[in-house]
PDB file of C-alpha atoms in Angstrom:
ATOM      1  CA  ASP A  91      14.415   7.589   0.490  1.00 63.00           C
ATOM      2  CA  ALA A  92      16.273   9.868   2.753  1.00 81.00           C
ATOM      3  CA  GLY A  93      14.403  10.653   5.503  1.00 93.00           C
ATOM      4  CA  VAL A  94      14.285  13.887   7.838  1.00 96.00           C
ATOM      5  CA  ILE A  95      17.998  14.685   8.556  1.00 97.00           C
ATOM      6  CA  GLN A  96      19.438  16.547  11.617  1.00 97.00           C
ATOM      7  CA  SER A  97      22.962  17.925  12.255  1.00 96.00           C
ATOM      8  CA  PRO A  98      24.686  17.446  14.560  1.00 97.00           C
ATOM      9  CA  ARG A  99      23.197  14.439  16.586  1.00 95.00           C
ATOM     10  CA  HIS A 100      25.036  15.786  19.618  1.00 96.00           C
ATOM     11  CA  GLU A 101      26.055  19.043  20.951  1.00 96.00           C
ATOM     12  CA  VAL A 102      27.689  20.162  23.996  1.00 97.00           C
ATOM     13  CA  THR A 103      28.646  23.810  24.440  1.00 96.00           C
ATOM     14  CA  GLU A 104      29.000  26.128  27.220  1.00 96.00           C
ATOM     15  CA  MET A 105      26.531  28.541  28.620  1.00 96.00           C
ATOM     16  CA  GLY A 106      26.282  31.822  26.518  1.00 96.00           C
ATOM     17  CA  GLN A 107      27.487  30.471  23.437  1.00 96.00           C
ATOM     18  CA  GLU A 108      25.434  30.331  20.171  1.00 97.00           C
ATOM     19  CA  VAL A 109      23.928  26.887  18.918  1.00 97.00           C
ATOM     20  CA  THR A 110      22.480  26.381  15.446  1.00 98.00           C
ATOM     21  CA  LEU A 111      20.937  23.306  15.040  1.00 98.00           C
ATOM     22  CA  ARG A 112      20.208  22.295  11.413  1.00 98.00           C
ATOM     23  CA  CYS A 113      17.315  20.251   9.502  1.00 98.00           C
ATOM     24  CA  LYS A 114      16.787  18.983   5.948  1.00 98.00           C
ATOM     25  CA  PRO A 115      13.138  17.786   5.559  1.00 97.00           C
ATOM     26  CA  ILE A 116      12.012  15.181   3.309  1.00 96.00           C
ATOM     27  CA  SER A 117      11.823  16.438  -0.335  1.00 96.00           C
ATOM     28  CA  GLY A 118       8.439  17.535  -1.502  1.00 94.00           C
ATOM     29  CA  HIS A 119       7.106  18.245   2.008  1.00 95.00           C
ATOM     30  CA  ASP A 120       5.476  21.506   2.608  1.00 93.00           C
ATOM     31  CA  TYR A 121       5.580  21.516   6.279  1.00 93.00           C
ATOM     32  CA  LEU A 122       8.486  21.692   8.689  1.00 96.00           C
ATOM     33  CA  PHE A 123       8.201  21.670  12.670  1.00 96.00           C
ATOM     34  CA  TRP A 124      10.633  21.837  15.096  1.00 97.00           C
ATOM     35  CA  TYR A 125      10.096  20.339  18.722  1.00 96.00           C
ATOM     36  CA  ARG A 126      11.552  20.310  22.187  1.00 96.00           C
ATOM     37  CA  GLN A 127      11.402  17.250  24.330  1.00 95.00           C
ATOM     38  CA  THR A 128      12.445  17.101  27.843  1.00 93.00           C
ATOM     39  CA  MET A 129      11.504  15.140  31.127  1.00 87.00           C
ATOM     40  CA  MET A 130       9.965  17.738  32.535  1.00 87.00           C
ATOM     41  CA  ARG A 131       7.584  19.091  29.788  1.00 86.00           C
ATOM     42  CA  GLY A 132       7.545  16.256  27.206  1.00 87.00           C
ATOM     43  CA  LEU A 133       7.115  17.071  23.569  1.00 90.00           C
ATOM     44  CA  GLU A 134       6.486  20.732  22.914  1.00 90.00           C
ATOM     45  CA  LEU A 135       6.016  22.391  19.430  1.00 92.00           C
ATOM     46  CA  LEU A 136       8.217  25.407  18.972  1.00 95.00           C
ATOM     47  CA  ILE A 137       7.478  26.601  15.626  1.00 96.00           C
ATOM     48  CA  TYR A 138       6.347  25.286  12.103  1.00 94.00           C
ATOM     49  CA  PHE A 139       6.731  26.458   8.663  1.00 95.00           C
ATOM     50  CA  ASN A 140       4.360  26.075   5.757  1.00 93.00           C
ATOM     51  CA  ASN A 141       5.968  26.518   2.326  1.00 94.00           C
ATOM     52  CA  ASN A 142       8.890  28.093   4.189  1.00 95.00           C
ATOM     53  CA  VAL A 143       6.868  30.749   5.648  1.00 95.00           C
ATOM     54  CA  PRO A 144       6.862  30.414   9.552  1.00 95.00           C
ATOM     55  CA  ILE A 145       3.057  29.899  10.603  1.00 93.00           C
ATOM     56  CA  ASP A 146       3.040  29.549  14.202  1.00 91.00           C
ATOM     57  CA  ASP A 147       6.056  30.662  16.677  1.00 93.00           C
ATOM     58  CA  SER A 148       3.788  30.746  19.939  1.00 91.00           C
ATOM     59  CA  GLY A 149       5.855  27.857  21.251  1.00 91.00           C
ATOM     60  CA  MET A 150       9.238  29.642  21.107  1.00 94.00           C
ATOM     61  CA  PRO A 151      10.110  30.190  24.651  1.00 88.00           C
ATOM     62  CA  GLU A 152      11.630  33.582  24.112  1.00 85.00           C
ATOM     63  CA  ASP A 153      13.768  35.910  21.894  1.00 91.00           C
ATOM     64  CA  ARG A 154      16.763  33.922  22.315  1.00 95.00           C
ATOM     65  CA  PHE A 155      15.481  31.303  20.086  1.00 97.00           C
ATOM     66  CA  SER A 156      14.949  32.022  16.410  1.00 97.00           C
ATOM     67  CA  ALA A 157      14.282  29.505  13.402  1.00 97.00           C
ATOM     68  CA  LYS A 158      14.593  30.207   9.586  1.00 97.00           C
ATOM     69  CA  MET A 159      13.674  28.158   6.693  1.00 97.00           C
ATOM     70  CA  PRO A 160      15.672  29.997   3.667  1.00 97.00           C
ATOM     71  CA  ASN A 161      14.472  27.368   1.256  1.00 95.00           C
ATOM     72  CA  ALA A 162      12.382  24.214   1.007  1.00 95.00           C
ATOM     73  CA  SER A 163      15.186  21.866   1.781  1.00 95.00           C
ATOM     74  CA  PHE A 164      16.722  23.491   4.887  1.00 96.00           C
ATOM     75  CA  SER A 165      15.746  25.014   8.365  1.00 98.00           C
ATOM     76  CA  THR A 166      18.093  25.979  11.149  1.00 98.00           C
ATOM     77  CA  LEU A 167      17.194  26.613  14.706  1.00 98.00           C
ATOM     78  CA  LYS A 168      19.398  28.932  16.817  1.00 98.00           C
ATOM     79  CA  ILE A 169      19.799  29.884  20.325  1.00 97.00           C
ATOM     80  CA  GLN A 170      21.591  32.854  21.463  1.00 96.00           C
ATOM     81  CA  PRO A 171      22.780  32.821  24.231  1.00 96.00           C
ATOM     82  CA  SER A 172      22.487  29.660  25.158  1.00 96.00           C
ATOM     83  CA  GLU A 173      21.407  28.431  28.999  1.00 96.00           C
ATOM     84  CA  PRO A 174      21.453  25.149  30.949  1.00 96.00           C
ATOM     85  CA  ARG A 175      17.995  25.047  30.955  1.00 95.00           C
ATOM     86  CA  ASP A 176      17.498  24.906  27.098  1.00 96.00           C
ATOM     87  CA  SER A 177      19.452  21.440  27.373  1.00 97.00           C
ATOM     88  CA  ALA A 178      16.947  18.967  25.633  1.00 97.00           C
ATOM     89  CA  VAL A 179      16.443  16.741  22.651  1.00 97.00           C
ATOM     90  CA  TYR A 180      15.571  18.815  19.594  1.00 98.00           C
ATOM     91  CA  PHE A 181      13.612  17.278  16.830  1.00 97.00           C
ATOM     92  CA  CYS A 182      12.880  18.329  13.474  1.00 97.00           C
ATOM     93  CA  ALA A 183       9.777  16.674  11.463  1.00 95.00           C
ATOM     94  CA  SER A 184       8.331  17.327   7.900  1.00 95.00           C
ATOM     95  CA  SER A 185       5.036  16.521   6.232  1.00 92.00           C
ATOM     96  CA  LEU A 186       2.896  16.700   3.515  1.00 90.00           C
ATOM     97  CA  GLY A 187      -0.459  18.655   4.441  1.00 82.00           C
ATOM     98  CA  THR A 188      -1.885  16.443   6.941  1.00 76.00           C
ATOM     99  CA  GLN A 189       0.001  13.452   6.444  1.00 83.00           C
ATOM    100  CA  PRO A 190       1.761  11.816   9.114  1.00 88.00           C
ATOM    101  CA  GLN A 191       4.936  13.634  10.389  1.00 91.00           C
ATOM    102  CA  HIS A 192       8.034  12.214   9.921  1.00 93.00           C
ATOM    103  CA  PHE A 193      11.008  12.731  12.327  1.00 95.00           C
ATOM    104  CA  GLY A 194      14.776  13.186  12.359  1.00 95.00           C
ATOM    105  CA  ASP A 195      16.446  11.415  14.823  1.00 94.00           C
ATOM    106  CA  GLY A 196      16.979  14.684  16.794  1.00 96.00           C
ATOM    107  CA  THR A 197      19.840  16.600  18.272  1.00 97.00           C
ATOM    108  CA  ARG A 198      20.903  16.212  22.187  1.00 96.00           C
ATOM    109  CA  LEU A 199      21.801  19.561  23.255  1.00 97.00           C
ATOM    110  CA  SER A 200      23.613  19.926  26.425  1.00 97.00           C
ATOM    111  CA  ILE A 201      24.374  23.524  27.772  1.00 97.00           C
ATOM    112  CA  LEU A 202      27.252  23.285  30.328  1.00 95.00           C
TER     113      LEU A 202
ATOM    114  CA  ALA B 139      -7.707  24.023  21.833  1.00 74.00           C
ATOM    115  CA  GLN B 140      -7.550  19.872  21.658  1.00 82.00           C
ATOM    116  CA  THR B 141      -6.045  17.779  24.553  1.00 91.00           C
ATOM    117  CA  VAL B 142      -4.642  14.258  24.485  1.00 95.00           C
ATOM    118  CA  THR B 143      -4.374  12.187  27.662  1.00 96.00           C
ATOM    119  CA  GLN B 144      -2.531   9.052  28.281  1.00 96.00           C
ATOM    120  CA  SER B 145      -3.223   7.951  31.725  1.00 95.00           C
ATOM    121  CA  GLN B 146      -0.941   5.343  32.185  1.00 95.00           C
ATOM    122  CA  PRO B 147       2.710   6.627  32.330  1.00 95.00           C
ATOM    123  CA  GLU B 148       4.625   3.035  32.450  1.00 96.00           C
ATOM    124  CA  MET B 149       3.397  -0.357  31.750  1.00 97.00           C
ATOM    125  CA  SER B 150       5.123  -3.937  31.535  1.00 97.00           C
ATOM    126  CA  VAL B 151       4.235  -6.875  29.998  1.00 97.00           C
ATOM    127  CA  GLN B 152       5.693 -10.595  29.453  1.00 97.00           C
ATOM    128  CA  GLU B 153       7.082 -11.187  26.143  1.00 97.00           C
ATOM    129  CA  ALA B 154       4.269 -12.637  23.446  1.00 97.00           C
ATOM    130  CA  GLU B 155       1.690 -11.276  26.001  1.00 97.00           C
ATOM    131  CA  THR B 156      -1.059  -8.528  24.595  1.00 97.00           C
ATOM    132  CA  VAL B 157      -0.864  -4.861  25.887  1.00 97.00           C
ATOM    133  CA  THR B 158      -3.362  -2.474  25.513  1.00 98.00           C
ATOM    134  CA  LEU B 159      -2.151   1.263  25.705  1.00 98.00           C
ATOM    135  CA  SER B 160      -4.916   4.025  26.519  1.00 98.00           C
ATOM    136  CA  CYS B 161      -5.439   7.419  25.025  1.00 98.00           C
ATOM    137  CA  THR B 162      -8.332  10.027  25.314  1.00 97.00           C
ATOM    138  CA  TYR B 163      -8.657  13.490  23.537  1.00 96.00           C
ATOM    139  CA  ASP B 164     -10.918  16.498  23.778  1.00 94.00           C
ATOM    140  CA  THR B 165     -11.971  18.138  20.580  1.00 90.00           C
ATOM    141  CA  SER B 166     -14.927  19.865  19.131  1.00 88.00           C
ATOM    142  CA  GLU B 167     -14.104  18.967  15.544  1.00 86.00           C
ATOM    143  CA  SER B 168     -15.502  16.198  13.918  1.00 85.00           C
ATOM    144  CA  ASN B 169     -12.763  15.370  11.281  1.00 87.00           C
ATOM    145  CA  TYR B 170      -9.381  14.691  12.327  1.00 91.00           C
ATOM    146  CA  TYR B 171      -6.453  12.377  12.351  1.00 92.00           C
ATOM    147  CA  LEU B 172      -4.923  10.232  15.213  1.00 94.00           C
ATOM    148  CA  PHE B 173      -1.721   8.467  15.498  1.00 95.00           C
ATOM    149  CA  TRP B 174       0.426   6.269  17.680  1.00 97.00           C
ATOM    150  CA  TYR B 175       4.171   7.126  17.697  1.00 96.00           C
ATOM    151  CA  LYS B 176       6.813   5.056  19.267  1.00 97.00           C
ATOM    152  CA  GLN B 177       9.844   6.513  20.689  1.00 95.00           C
ATOM    153  CA  PRO B 178      12.561   3.614  21.361  1.00 94.00           C
ATOM    154  CA  PRO B 179      15.727   4.242  23.789  1.00 89.00           C
ATOM    155  CA  SER B 180      17.423   5.211  20.356  1.00 87.00           C
ATOM    156  CA  ARG B 181      15.196   8.085  20.811  1.00 88.00           C
ATOM    157  CA  GLN B 182      13.923   7.900  16.936  1.00 89.00           C
ATOM    158  CA  MET B 183      10.264   8.818  16.850  1.00 93.00           C
ATOM    159  CA  ILE B 184       8.616   6.254  14.654  1.00 94.00           C
ATOM    160  CA  LEU B 185       4.943   6.095  13.247  1.00 94.00           C
ATOM    161  CA  VAL B 186       3.232   3.165  14.429  1.00 97.00           C
ATOM    162  CA  ILE B 187      -0.204   3.360  13.027  1.00 96.00           C
ATOM    163  CA  ARG B 188      -2.616   5.905  11.791  1.00 94.00           C
ATOM    164  CA  GLN B 189      -6.574   6.564  12.204  1.00 95.00           C
ATOM    165  CA  GLU B 190      -9.074   8.945  10.242  1.00 91.00           C
ATOM    166  CA  ALA B 191     -11.752  10.065  12.269  1.00 91.00           C
ATOM    167  CA  TYR B 192     -14.358   9.397   9.422  1.00 90.00           C
ATOM    168  CA  LYS B 193     -13.473   6.111   9.138  1.00 89.00           C
ATOM    169  CA  GLN B 194     -15.291   3.669  11.371  1.00 85.00           C
ATOM    170  CA  GLN B 195     -13.083   0.636  10.562  1.00 92.00           C
ATOM    171  CA  ASN B 196     -10.321   0.509  12.871  1.00 95.00           C
ATOM    172  CA  ALA B 197      -6.714   0.764  11.442  1.00 94.00           C
ATOM    173  CA  THR B 198      -4.516  -2.199  11.918  1.00 95.00           C
ATOM    174  CA  GLU B 199      -0.644  -2.406  11.088  1.00 94.00           C
ATOM    175  CA  ASN B 200       0.734  -6.268  11.375  1.00 95.00           C
ATOM    176  CA  ARG B 201       0.676  -6.719  15.121  1.00 97.00           C
ATOM    177  CA  PHE B 202      -0.584  -3.345  15.933  1.00 97.00           C
ATOM    178  CA  SER B 203      -4.340  -2.431  16.124  1.00 97.00           C
ATOM    179  CA  VAL B 204      -6.312   0.546  17.350  1.00 97.00           C
ATOM    180  CA  ASN B 205      -9.804   0.353  19.154  1.00 97.00           C
ATOM    181  CA  PHE B 206     -11.224   3.798  17.857  1.00 96.00           C
ATOM    182  CA  GLN B 207     -14.309   4.854  19.699  1.00 95.00           C
ATOM    183  CA  LYS B 208     -15.359   8.397  18.135  1.00 93.00           C
ATOM    184  CA  ALA B 209     -18.242   8.964  20.356  1.00 93.00           C
ATOM    185  CA  ALA B 210     -15.878   8.237  23.766  1.00 95.00           C
ATOM    186  CA  LYS B 211     -13.104  10.166  21.835  1.00 95.00           C
ATOM    187  CA  SER B 212     -10.973   6.966  23.012  1.00 96.00           C
ATOM    188  CA  PHE B 213      -8.146   5.850  21.026  1.00 97.00           C
ATOM    189  CA  SER B 214      -6.188   2.803  22.455  1.00 98.00           C
ATOM    190  CA  LEU B 215      -3.316   0.711  20.905  1.00 98.00           C
ATOM    191  CA  LYS B 216      -3.257  -2.906  21.118  1.00 98.00           C
ATOM    192  CA  ILE B 217      -0.072  -4.722  20.805  1.00 98.00           C
ATOM    193  CA  SER B 218      -0.668  -8.505  20.088  1.00 97.00           C
ATOM    194  CA  ASP B 219       2.479 -11.181  20.637  1.00 97.00           C
ATOM    195  CA  SER B 220       4.690  -8.345  22.109  1.00 97.00           C
ATOM    196  CA  GLN B 221       8.340  -8.452  21.311  1.00 97.00           C
ATOM    197  CA  LEU B 222      11.527  -7.180  23.311  1.00 96.00           C
ATOM    198  CA  GLY B 223      11.824  -4.476  20.268  1.00 95.00           C
ATOM    199  CA  ASP B 224       8.465  -3.011  21.386  1.00 97.00           C
ATOM    200  CA  THR B 225      10.085  -1.753  24.446  1.00 97.00           C
ATOM    201  CA  ALA B 226       9.467   2.157  23.921  1.00 97.00           C
ATOM    202  CA  MET B 227       7.914   5.179  24.771  1.00 96.00           C
ATOM    203  CA  TYR B 228       4.373   5.419  22.734  1.00 98.00           C
ATOM    204  CA  PHE B 229       2.579   8.647  22.312  1.00 96.00           C
ATOM    205  CA  CYS B 230      -0.707   9.224  21.210  1.00 97.00           C
ATOM    206  CA  ALA B 231      -1.290  12.169  18.910  1.00 94.00           C
ATOM    207  CA  PHE B 232      -4.243  14.218  17.195  1.00 92.00           C
ATOM    208  CA  ILE B 233      -4.195  16.454  14.194  1.00 89.00           C
ATOM    209  CA  SER B 234      -6.971  18.495  13.003  1.00 85.00           C
ATOM    210  CA  ASN B 235      -8.155  18.570   9.272  1.00 73.00           C
ATOM    211  CA  PHE B 236      -9.273  21.818   9.144  1.00 62.00           C
ATOM    212  CA  GLY B 237      -6.032  24.094   8.379  1.00 62.00           C
ATOM    213  CA  ASN B 238      -4.166  23.284  11.437  1.00 64.00           C
ATOM    214  CA  GLU B 239      -1.565  21.082  11.043  1.00 75.00           C
ATOM    215  CA  LYS B 240      -0.363  21.204  14.776  1.00 81.00           C
ATOM    216  CA  LEU B 241       0.323  17.826  16.343  1.00 86.00           C
ATOM    217  CA  THR B 242      -1.036  17.457  19.725  1.00 90.00           C
ATOM    218  CA  PHE B 243       0.797  14.517  21.731  1.00 92.00           C
ATOM    219  CA  GLY B 244       0.144  12.959  24.811  1.00 94.00           C
ATOM    220  CA  THR B 245       2.501  12.622  27.656  1.00 92.00           C
ATOM    221  CA  GLY B 246       3.455   9.293  26.671  1.00 95.00           C
ATOM    222  CA  THR B 247       3.551   5.642  27.787  1.00 97.00           C
ATOM    223  CA  ARG B 248       6.523   3.978  28.705  1.00 96.00           C
ATOM    224  CA  LEU B 249       6.134   0.045  27.961  1.00 97.00           C
ATOM    225  CA  THR B 250       8.630  -2.444  28.799  1.00 97.00           C
ATOM    226  CA  ILE B 251       8.703  -5.716  27.666  1.00 97.00           C
ATOM    227  CA  ILE B 252       9.900  -8.579  29.772  1.00 97.00           C
ATOM    228  CA  PRO B 253      11.612 -11.361  28.542  1.00 95.00           C
TER     229      PRO B 253
END
């Protein structure tokens, strides 16, 4: 069984550039979550979708962040323009209902 | 709002010993799920064990077991016969069963197994 697949695994870019993180959830899962992990804040839920519809985006830090889920097998998290304080590990997770969330391997983002 | 508290930022034990990680939570709901996730240095988030609040029996998964005290809102993780591969951050997490599918995580406990 393929797990949650995230790409890229690492991203290094300069401040001001657009960053796009990608996620393919586990087939059949109806929930998709985007998290951010930093030393200072720990794991933060940014946004989650149910059946491709955004349900709660209250964790999205500001308008520079946006997320889409055009279909059941793909989601993106975009940061435009990026800033050094956006540097973190970004996780995507998926689940079926209240079953345990399965996490991808994360994307380590470094903004110089 | 639910909260999850892990009061032990770091712990270390000798290999083969038993260690218990603490977790408390606060909720007004009666039905929910609790989880322990492990994050090794490779940074993957791996589900270790799961407990449904309506089940009185404590969950076990091989060397991992929980002590679930619903009245006290406590959910500790016991690792028996600890192994070097158990070195990781451990996160306790809560999810409601009432249509709110957001996982609430604790701040984590960094566990080091000493050879």
